[in-house]
GROMACS .gro file of C-alpha atoms in nm:
model
  388
    1UNK     CA    1  -6.845  -3.850 -10.554
    2UNK     CA    2  -7.092  -4.189 -10.529
    3UNK     CA    3  -6.971  -4.324 -10.847
    4UNK     CA    4  -6.560  -4.296 -10.746
    5UNK     CA    5  -6.649  -4.487 -10.457
    6UNK     CA    6  -6.859  -4.734 -10.617
    7UNK     CA    7  -6.564  -4.798 -10.857
    8UNK     CA    8  -6.254  -4.809 -10.645
    9UNK     CA    9  -6.485  -5.065 -10.362
   10UNK     CA   10  -6.648  -5.301 -10.657
   11UNK     CA   11  -6.422  -5.399 -10.902
   12UNK     CA   12  -6.651  -5.587 -11.136
   13UNK     CA   13  -6.835  -5.286 -11.156
   14UNK     CA   14  -6.543  -5.113 -11.255
   15UNK     CA   15  -6.463  -5.364 -11.532
   16UNK     CA   16  -6.795  -5.311 -11.674
   17UNK     CA   17  -6.809  -4.941 -11.713
   18UNK     CA   18  -6.525  -4.930 -11.872
   19UNK     CA   19  -6.573  -5.172 -12.093
   20UNK     CA   20  -6.915  -4.943 -12.197
   21UNK     CA   21  -6.707  -4.688 -12.242
   22UNK     CA   22  -6.429  -4.801 -12.404
   23UNK     CA   23  -6.698  -4.932 -12.659
   24UNK     CA   24  -6.944  -4.561 -12.724
   25UNK     CA   25  -6.579  -4.454 -12.727
   26UNK     CA   26  -6.424  -4.690 -12.997
   27UNK     CA   27  -6.725  -4.785 -13.200
   28UNK     CA   28  -6.797  -4.422 -13.408
   29UNK     CA   29  -6.414  -4.493 -13.466
   30UNK     CA   30  -6.436  -4.800 -13.624
   31UNK     CA   31  -6.728  -4.647 -13.843
   32UNK     CA   32  -6.491  -4.406 -13.956
   33UNK     CA   33  -6.209  -4.606 -13.975
   34UNK     CA   34  -6.467  -4.853 -14.226
   35UNK     CA   35  -6.516  -4.476 -14.436
   36UNK     CA   36  -6.207  -4.409 -14.485
   37UNK     CA   37  -6.088  -4.767 -14.646
   38UNK     CA   38  -6.379  -4.722 -14.900
   39UNK     CA   39  -6.279  -4.424 -15.049
   40UNK     CA   40  -6.313  -4.079 -14.868
   41UNK     CA   41  -6.233  -3.714 -15.061
   42UNK     CA   42  -6.060  -3.473 -14.854
   43UNK     CA   43  -6.432  -3.314 -14.739
   44UNK     CA   44  -6.500  -3.627 -14.605
   45UNK     CA   45  -6.203  -3.713 -14.418
   46UNK     CA   46  -6.157  -3.376 -14.242
   47UNK     CA   47  -6.573  -3.442 -14.162
   48UNK     CA   48  -6.462  -3.801 -13.995
   49UNK     CA   49  -6.185  -3.609 -13.836
   50UNK     CA   50  -6.362  -3.336 -13.632
   51UNK     CA   51  -6.698  -3.551 -13.564
   52UNK     CA   52  -6.617  -3.832 -13.496
   53UNK     CA   53  -6.187  -3.921 -13.434
   54UNK     CA   54  -6.127  -3.614 -13.207
   55UNK     CA   55  -6.430  -3.615 -13.005
   56UNK     CA   56  -6.405  -3.963 -12.939
   57UNK     CA   57  -6.017  -3.927 -12.897
   58UNK     CA   58  -6.122  -3.662 -12.628
   59UNK     CA   59  -6.414  -3.864 -12.502
   60UNK     CA   60  -6.141  -4.147 -12.414
   61UNK     CA   61  -5.844  -3.970 -12.261
   62UNK     CA   62  -6.116  -3.824 -11.975
   63UNK     CA   63  -6.201  -4.178 -11.858
   64UNK     CA   64  -5.893  -4.349 -11.974
   65UNK     CA   65  -5.622  -4.092 -11.880
   66UNK     CA   66  -5.640  -4.066 -11.506
   67UNK     CA   67  -5.673  -4.440 -11.494
   68UNK     CA   68  -5.368  -4.494 -11.747
   69UNK     CA   69  -5.171  -4.284 -11.536
   70UNK     CA   70  -5.203  -4.352 -11.195
   71UNK     CA   71  -5.083  -4.722 -11.348
   72UNK     CA   72  -4.793  -4.682 -11.535
   73UNK     CA   73  -4.644  -4.295 -11.439
   74UNK     CA   74  -4.767  -4.185 -11.102
   75UNK     CA   75  -4.788  -4.586 -10.885
   76UNK     CA   76  -4.427  -4.704 -11.008
   77UNK     CA   77  -4.275  -4.415 -10.848
   78UNK     CA   78  -4.501  -4.358 -10.545
   79UNK     CA   79  -4.385  -4.740 -10.505
   80UNK     CA   80  -4.059  -4.633 -10.485
   81UNK     CA   81  -4.116  -4.448 -10.137
   82UNK     CA   82  -4.422  -4.626  -9.986
   83UNK     CA   83  -4.388  -4.950 -10.122
   84UNK     CA   84  -4.614  -5.147 -10.320
   85UNK     CA   85  -4.976  -5.245 -10.145
   86UNK     CA   86  -4.993  -5.508 -10.343
   87UNK     CA   87  -4.739  -5.664 -10.284
   88UNK     CA   88  -4.755  -5.875  -9.950
   89UNK     CA   89  -4.475  -6.047  -9.766
   90UNK     CA   90  -4.556  -6.332  -9.649
   91UNK     CA   91  -4.369  -6.333  -9.242
   92UNK     CA   92  -4.445  -6.466  -8.949
   93UNK     CA   93  -4.654  -6.266  -8.694
   94UNK     CA   94  -4.583  -6.281  -8.364
   95UNK     CA   95  -4.758  -5.951  -8.217
   96UNK     CA   96  -5.026  -6.180  -8.015
   97UNK     CA   97  -4.774  -6.428  -7.920
   98UNK     CA   98  -4.582  -6.144  -7.683
   99UNK     CA   99  -4.905  -6.066  -7.584
  100UNK     CA  100  -5.051  -6.316  -7.492
  101UNK     CA  101  -4.689  -6.387  -7.269
  102UNK     CA  102  -4.725  -6.022  -7.162
  103UNK     CA  103  -5.073  -6.134  -7.020
  104UNK     CA  104  -4.943  -6.462  -6.838
  105UNK     CA  105  -5.124  -6.703  -7.087
  106UNK     CA  106  -4.840  -6.854  -7.155
  107UNK     CA  107  -5.026  -7.140  -7.307
  108UNK     CA  108  -5.153  -6.958  -7.584
  109UNK     CA  109  -4.861  -6.807  -7.630
  110UNK     CA  110  -4.704  -7.123  -7.743
  111UNK     CA  111  -4.979  -7.257  -7.944
  112UNK     CA  112  -4.977  -6.909  -8.134
  113UNK     CA  113  -4.603  -6.995  -8.192
  114UNK     CA  114  -4.556  -7.307  -8.292
  115UNK     CA  115  -4.864  -7.206  -8.546
  116UNK     CA  116  -4.649  -6.941  -8.711
  117UNK     CA  117  -4.355  -7.193  -8.699
  118UNK     CA  118  -4.564  -7.457  -8.870
  119UNK     CA  119  -4.553  -7.178  -9.181
  120UNK     CA  120  -4.207  -7.108  -9.116
  121UNK     CA  121  -4.041  -7.378  -8.974
  122UNK     CA  122  -3.678  -7.220  -8.933
  123UNK     CA  123  -3.781  -6.871  -8.875
  124UNK     CA  124  -3.488  -6.770  -8.630
  125UNK     CA  125  -3.712  -6.513  -8.427
  126UNK     CA  126  -3.977  -6.786  -8.389
  127UNK     CA  127  -3.768  -7.085  -8.250
  128UNK     CA  128  -3.562  -6.808  -7.973
  129UNK     CA  129  -3.931  -6.697  -7.891
  130UNK     CA  130  -4.058  -7.037  -7.842
  131UNK     CA  131  -3.741  -7.110  -7.672
  132UNK     CA  132  -3.761  -6.847  -7.433
  133UNK     CA  133  -4.108  -6.928  -7.343
  134UNK     CA  134  -4.008  -7.268  -7.260
  135UNK     CA  135  -3.715  -7.185  -7.020
  136UNK     CA  136  -3.815  -6.859  -6.869
  137UNK     CA  137  -4.202  -6.933  -6.809
  138UNK     CA  138  -4.197  -7.320  -6.807
  139UNK     CA  139  -3.848  -7.339  -6.675
  140UNK     CA  140  -3.831  -7.660  -6.943
  141UNK     CA  141  -3.441  -7.550  -7.021
  142UNK     CA  142  -3.402  -7.918  -7.202
  143UNK     CA  143  -3.726  -7.812  -7.434
  144UNK     CA  144  -3.550  -7.526  -7.494
  145UNK     CA  145  -3.193  -7.664  -7.596
  146UNK     CA  146  -3.427  -7.868  -7.841
  147UNK     CA  147  -3.612  -7.640  -8.007
  148UNK     CA  148  -3.273  -7.416  -8.074
  149UNK     CA  149  -3.122  -7.686  -8.197
  150UNK     CA  150  -3.347  -7.675  -8.522
  151UNK     CA  151  -3.186  -7.294  -8.549
  152UNK     CA  152  -2.865  -7.495  -8.618
  153UNK     CA  153  -2.947  -7.695  -8.899
  154UNK     CA  154  -2.915  -7.430  -9.126
  155UNK     CA  155  -2.494  -7.403  -9.234
  156UNK     CA  156  -2.558  -7.060  -9.408
  157UNK     CA  157  -2.672  -6.919  -9.070
  158UNK     CA  158  -2.478  -7.111  -8.826
  159UNK     CA  159  -2.224  -6.890  -8.745
  160UNK     CA  160  -2.412  -6.657  -8.684
  161UNK     CA  161  -2.659  -6.804  -8.492
  162UNK     CA  162  -2.484  -7.001  -8.241
  163UNK     CA  163  -2.299  -6.741  -8.064
  164UNK     CA  164  -2.689  -6.592  -8.040
  165UNK     CA  165  -2.761  -6.962  -7.906
  166UNK     CA  166  -2.511  -7.031  -7.664
  167UNK     CA  167  -2.483  -6.701  -7.502
  168UNK     CA  168  -2.909  -6.704  -7.423
  169UNK     CA  169  -2.887  -7.069  -7.288
  170UNK     CA  170  -2.571  -6.934  -7.087
  171UNK     CA  171  -2.810  -6.643  -6.948
  172UNK     CA  172  -3.071  -6.899  -6.865
  173UNK     CA  173  -2.824  -7.146  -6.683
  174UNK     CA  174  -2.684  -6.841  -6.491
  175UNK     CA  175  -3.008  -6.668  -6.383
  176UNK     CA  176  -3.317  -6.890  -6.369
  177UNK     CA  177  -3.064  -7.232  -6.317
  178UNK     CA  178  -2.817  -7.048  -6.080
  179UNK     CA  179  -2.591  -7.353  -6.245
  180UNK     CA  180  -2.210  -7.122  -6.332
  181UNK     CA  181  -1.999  -7.489  -6.462
  182UNK     CA  182  -2.336  -7.527  -6.723
  183UNK     CA  183  -2.278  -7.167  -6.850
  184UNK     CA  184  -1.943  -7.174  -6.853
  185UNK     CA  185  -1.999  -7.501  -7.098
  186UNK     CA  186  -2.188  -7.342  -7.286
  187UNK     CA  187  -1.958  -6.996  -7.338
  188UNK     CA  188  -1.671  -7.275  -7.381
  189UNK     CA  189  -1.852  -7.373  -7.703
  190UNK     CA  190  -1.868  -7.031  -7.875
  191UNK     CA  191  -1.482  -7.043  -7.834
  192UNK     CA  192  -1.389  -7.454  -7.948
  193UNK     CA  193  -1.683  -7.391  -8.257
  194UNK     CA  194  -1.519  -7.027  -8.341
  195UNK     CA  195  -1.142  -6.980  -8.222
  196UNK     CA  196  -1.014  -6.606  -8.271
  197UNK     CA  197  -1.383  -6.461  -8.368
  198UNK     CA  198  -1.537  -6.162  -8.194
  199UNK     CA  199  -1.759  -6.441  -8.046
  200UNK     CA  200  -1.486  -6.610  -7.901
  201UNK     CA  201  -1.309  -6.311  -7.742
  202UNK     CA  202  -1.669  -6.196  -7.613
  203UNK     CA  203  -1.741  -6.583  -7.499
  204UNK     CA  204  -1.411  -6.514  -7.296
  205UNK     CA  205  -1.489  -6.204  -7.148
  206UNK     CA  206  -1.802  -6.385  -6.986
  207UNK     CA  207  -1.670  -6.715  -6.866
  208UNK     CA  208  -1.385  -6.440  -6.708
  209UNK     CA  209  -1.609  -6.258  -6.492
  210UNK     CA  210  -1.741  -6.570  -6.398
  211UNK     CA  211  -1.507  -6.633  -6.222
  212UNK     CA  212  -1.495  -6.274  -6.023
  213UNK     CA  213  -1.858  -6.366  -5.905
  214UNK     CA  214  -1.727  -6.690  -5.758
  215UNK     CA  215  -1.469  -6.482  -5.570
  216UNK     CA  216  -1.740  -6.246  -5.456
  217UNK     CA  217  -1.897  -6.519  -5.269
  218UNK     CA  218  -1.592  -6.586  -5.054
  219UNK     CA  219  -1.495  -6.267  -5.037
  220UNK     CA  220  -1.773  -6.155  -4.772
  221UNK     CA  221  -1.719  -6.468  -4.552
  222UNK     CA  222  -1.309  -6.374  -4.506
  223UNK     CA  223  -1.488  -6.062  -4.394
  224UNK     CA  224  -1.704  -6.207  -4.172
  225UNK     CA  225  -1.441  -6.415  -3.989
  226UNK     CA  226  -1.192  -6.144  -3.945
  227UNK     CA  227  -1.464  -5.948  -3.742
  228UNK     CA  228  -1.606  -6.257  -3.563
  229UNK     CA  229  -1.232  -6.300  -3.422
  230UNK     CA  230  -1.166  -5.927  -3.347
  231UNK     CA  231  -1.512  -5.985  -3.096
  232UNK     CA  232  -1.376  -6.294  -2.983
  233UNK     CA  233  -1.049  -6.119  -2.904
  234UNK     CA  234  -1.214  -5.827  -2.734
  235UNK     CA  235  -1.496  -6.056  -2.559
  236UNK     CA  236  -1.183  -6.282  -2.418
  237UNK     CA  237  -0.994  -5.974  -2.265
  238UNK     CA  238  -1.304  -5.810  -2.110
  239UNK     CA  239  -1.265  -5.536  -2.306
  240UNK     CA  240  -1.594  -5.369  -2.184
  241UNK     CA  241  -1.491  -4.974  -2.186
  242UNK     CA  242  -1.510  -4.767  -2.494
  243UNK     CA  243  -1.599  -4.864  -2.823
  244UNK     CA  244  -1.472  -5.143  -2.972
  245UNK     CA  245  -1.052  -5.097  -3.142
  246UNK     CA  246  -0.996  -5.255  -3.494
  247UNK     CA  247  -0.609  -5.264  -3.570
  248UNK     CA  248  -0.439  -5.022  -3.713
  249UNK     CA  249  -0.326  -5.080  -4.063
  250UNK     CA  250   0.073  -5.046  -4.095
  251UNK     CA  251   0.324  -4.916  -4.362
  252UNK     CA  252   0.414  -5.245  -4.388
  253UNK     CA  253   0.058  -5.377  -4.448
  254UNK     CA  254   0.066  -5.130  -4.812
  255UNK     CA  255   0.341  -5.372  -4.914
  256UNK     CA  256   0.146  -5.697  -4.852
  257UNK     CA  257  -0.178  -5.582  -5.024
  258UNK     CA  258  -0.013  -5.503  -5.298
  259UNK     CA  259   0.149  -5.860  -5.292
  260UNK     CA  260  -0.136  -5.950  -5.305
  261UNK     CA  261  -0.309  -5.724  -5.550
  262UNK     CA  262  -0.025  -5.897  -5.792
  263UNK     CA  263  -0.089  -6.212  -5.717
  264UNK     CA  264  -0.448  -6.213  -5.747
  265UNK     CA  265  -0.399  -6.004  -6.115
  266UNK     CA  266  -0.149  -6.290  -6.261
  267UNK     CA  267  -0.359  -6.551  -6.109
  268UNK     CA  268  -0.655  -6.420  -6.311
  269UNK     CA  269  -0.448  -6.383  -6.639
  270UNK     CA  270  -0.270  -6.749  -6.611
  271UNK     CA  271  -0.648  -6.873  -6.551
  272UNK     CA  272  -0.802  -6.666  -6.875
  273UNK     CA  273  -0.540  -6.526  -7.058
  274UNK     CA  274  -0.795  -6.436  -7.330
  275UNK     CA  275  -0.984  -6.198  -7.069
  276UNK     CA  276  -0.936  -5.806  -7.222
  277UNK     CA  277  -1.042  -5.689  -6.856
  278UNK     CA  278  -0.776  -5.926  -6.651
  279UNK     CA  279  -0.516  -5.862  -6.883
  280UNK     CA  280  -0.618  -5.433  -6.844
  281UNK     CA  281  -0.607  -5.495  -6.471
  282UNK     CA  282  -0.275  -5.651  -6.512
  283UNK     CA  283  -0.128  -5.362  -6.710
  284UNK     CA  284  -0.264  -5.084  -6.516
  285UNK     CA  285  -0.131  -5.237  -6.143
  286UNK     CA  286   0.229  -5.244  -6.309
  287UNK     CA  287   0.183  -4.850  -6.420
  288UNK     CA  288   0.018  -4.735  -6.159
  289UNK     CA  289   0.179  -4.983  -5.822
  290UNK     CA  290   0.491  -5.080  -5.916
  291UNK     CA  291   0.593  -4.806  -6.191
  292UNK     CA  292   0.710  -5.125  -6.428
  293UNK     CA  293   0.634  -4.967  -6.784
  294UNK     CA  294   0.811  -5.239  -6.983
  295UNK     CA  295   0.551  -5.492  -6.815
  296UNK     CA  296   0.286  -5.278  -6.861
  297UNK     CA  297   0.335  -5.224  -7.215
  298UNK     CA  298   0.371  -5.634  -7.192
  299UNK     CA  299   0.031  -5.692  -7.119
  300UNK     CA  300  -0.118  -5.403  -7.397
  301UNK     CA  301   0.127  -5.573  -7.666
  302UNK     CA  302  -0.099  -5.863  -7.591
  303UNK     CA  303  -0.385  -5.766  -7.594
  304UNK     CA  304  -0.329  -5.628  -7.946
  305UNK     CA  305  -0.207  -5.929  -8.116
  306UNK     CA  306  -0.525  -6.121  -7.941
  307UNK     CA  307  -0.717  -6.291  -8.180
  308UNK     CA  308  -1.092  -6.119  -8.256
  309UNK     CA  309  -0.960  -5.764  -8.098
  310UNK     CA  310  -1.128  -5.513  -8.306
  311UNK     CA  311  -0.995  -5.182  -8.418
  312UNK     CA  312  -1.100  -4.938  -8.226
  313UNK     CA  313  -0.975  -5.253  -7.893
  314UNK     CA  314  -0.646  -5.167  -8.093
  315UNK     CA  315  -0.649  -4.840  -8.115
  316UNK     CA  316  -0.698  -4.808  -7.755
  317UNK     CA  317  -0.459  -5.037  -7.623
  318UNK     CA  318  -0.200  -4.829  -7.829
  319UNK     CA  319  -0.299  -4.485  -7.684
  320UNK     CA  320  -0.216  -4.693  -7.353
  321UNK     CA  321   0.132  -4.732  -7.499
  322UNK     CA  322   0.198  -4.404  -7.599
  323UNK     CA  323   0.087  -4.279  -7.235
  324UNK     CA  324   0.303  -4.497  -7.052
  325UNK     CA  325   0.641  -4.372  -7.324
  326UNK     CA  326   0.529  -4.028  -7.219
  327UNK     CA  327   0.566  -4.101  -6.869
  328UNK     CA  328   0.832  -4.302  -6.866
  329UNK     CA  329   1.054  -4.071  -7.049
  330UNK     CA  330   1.082  -4.198  -7.407
  331UNK     CA  331   1.282  -4.057  -7.692
  332UNK     CA  332   1.003  -3.883  -7.954
  333UNK     CA  333   1.104  -4.086  -8.222
  334UNK     CA  334   0.966  -4.396  -8.024
  335UNK     CA  335   0.611  -4.280  -7.934
  336UNK     CA  336   0.625  -4.134  -8.274
  337UNK     CA  337   0.587  -4.489  -8.419
  338UNK     CA  338   0.347  -4.626  -8.190
  339UNK     CA  339   0.157  -4.369  -8.313
  340UNK     CA  340   0.210  -4.453  -8.682
  341UNK     CA  341   0.100  -4.774  -8.564
  342UNK     CA  342  -0.278  -4.616  -8.533
  343UNK     CA  343  -0.235  -4.446  -8.850
  344UNK     CA  344  -0.135  -4.781  -9.031
  345UNK     CA  345  -0.463  -4.969  -8.867
  346UNK     CA  346  -0.686  -4.785  -9.097
  347UNK     CA  347  -0.550  -4.436  -9.290
  348UNK     CA  348  -0.926  -4.292  -9.336
  349UNK     CA  349  -1.059  -4.330  -9.049
  350UNK     CA  350  -1.062  -4.045  -8.713
  351UNK     CA  351  -0.831  -4.269  -8.495
  352UNK     CA  352  -0.588  -4.176  -8.792
  353UNK     CA  353  -0.671  -3.818  -8.822
  354UNK     CA  354  -0.618  -3.766  -8.399
  355UNK     CA  355  -0.294  -4.001  -8.373
  356UNK     CA  356  -0.145  -3.797  -8.657
  357UNK     CA  357  -0.259  -3.441  -8.480
  358UNK     CA  358  -0.105  -3.594  -8.177
  359UNK     CA  359   0.280  -3.634  -8.366
  360UNK     CA  360   0.208  -3.287  -8.422
  361UNK     CA  361   0.186  -3.228  -8.079
  362UNK     CA  362   0.406  -3.450  -7.948
  363UNK     CA  363   0.693  -3.225  -7.812
  364UNK     CA  364   0.440  -3.014  -7.629
  365UNK     CA  365   0.325  -3.374  -7.457
  366UNK     CA  366   0.700  -3.454  -7.379
  367UNK     CA  367   0.767  -3.087  -7.236
  368UNK     CA  368   0.483  -3.129  -7.021
  369UNK     CA  369   0.527  -3.431  -6.883
  370UNK     CA  370   0.912  -3.426  -6.802
  371UNK     CA  371   0.813  -3.105  -6.632
  372UNK     CA  372   0.602  -3.283  -6.423
  373UNK     CA  373   0.918  -3.537  -6.306
  374UNK     CA  374   1.130  -3.189  -6.199
  375UNK     CA  375   1.082  -3.132  -5.874
  376UNK     CA  376   0.986  -2.761  -5.747
  377UNK     CA  377   1.370  -2.559  -5.660
  378UNK     CA  378   1.323  -2.260  -5.381
  379UNK     CA  379   1.548  -1.978  -5.438
  380UNK     CA  380   1.755  -1.919  -5.152
  381UNK     CA  381   1.728  -1.600  -5.066
  382UNK     CA  382   2.007  -1.336  -4.816
  383UNK     CA  383   1.919  -1.342  -4.502
  384UNK     CA  384   2.005  -0.962  -4.493
  385UNK     CA  385   1.619  -0.845  -4.640
  386UNK     CA  386   1.764  -0.480  -4.579
  387UNK     CA  387   1.641  -0.420  -4.210
  388UNK     CA  388   1.852  -0.184  -4.017
   0.00000   0.00000   0.00000
């Protein structure tokens, strides 16, 4: 056991040991080969074979076979599953950087990440980590932007890195520096650089969400003003008895609010035509409130034709159109054609299978939808119930 440990721990001793073992095993065999070349009788050959070649071969096999099997057979097969321990990947190490940052030692964290970036100057993860320290811990957004500019030098990776970089910058501008306009400008950079892509679509959704944020700031002020007006009017009228009475909603108020909601939805869609949320809200309004089926379908068709729309999104919107068609009483053939559009997107997908299954059950869905529209009719009975 001690010899095995010594061989594993001391490479020089290992090679010297195997050299002498090989010398002891091979020297007699060389002597036997010399004798064979000098001409030996069959009896002599048998003696050399029994007393020299076979023992020496067995001696060498005992010492070298495990080593050869391990290196030529076992190790390559094992490395397939575990990896080669002799191959060391030259990768940056950011564990100490994150540890120091979590402990609040931002200066040491910055020094460590810069040391790694000297060895790997264009490593994207390292540049993002350095920029995060500069922006989030030191509140130096300009320095963070300069760091991230390096990540955009590689033209081959720019298409993937730029959306990540500018989305992160928008996060910092919005959450740390409270600058909605700057965050919107960063997201506009993504839309302008790669129009019609999924990244541009997501940037458009974030820009539209910022518009909601602006409106939410104004909304509480209007509510407070209305409440103050009621209180002032109550004080002027000297209504001292009872609880404060708020005006009751009339039936016409619903129509007014409905029109206001429509104008808000239309304005949002006009300001942000690529916003999925705004257009879905408008379609839902047409469907639920106005019962204008074609207008709702038009919004979903615009969403389907929008650049950057994913397959899952298109499938979802087409199924929404089917639901509207069912409720509006459209013919079976027209609804079937819409579901066939789902199948044509990717005939091998699960969504296509569900669409085909729904086509088979469409007559049942149509009957159920039609039954819901028919008002319940009460049977008329004779006034004479059989009483005397």
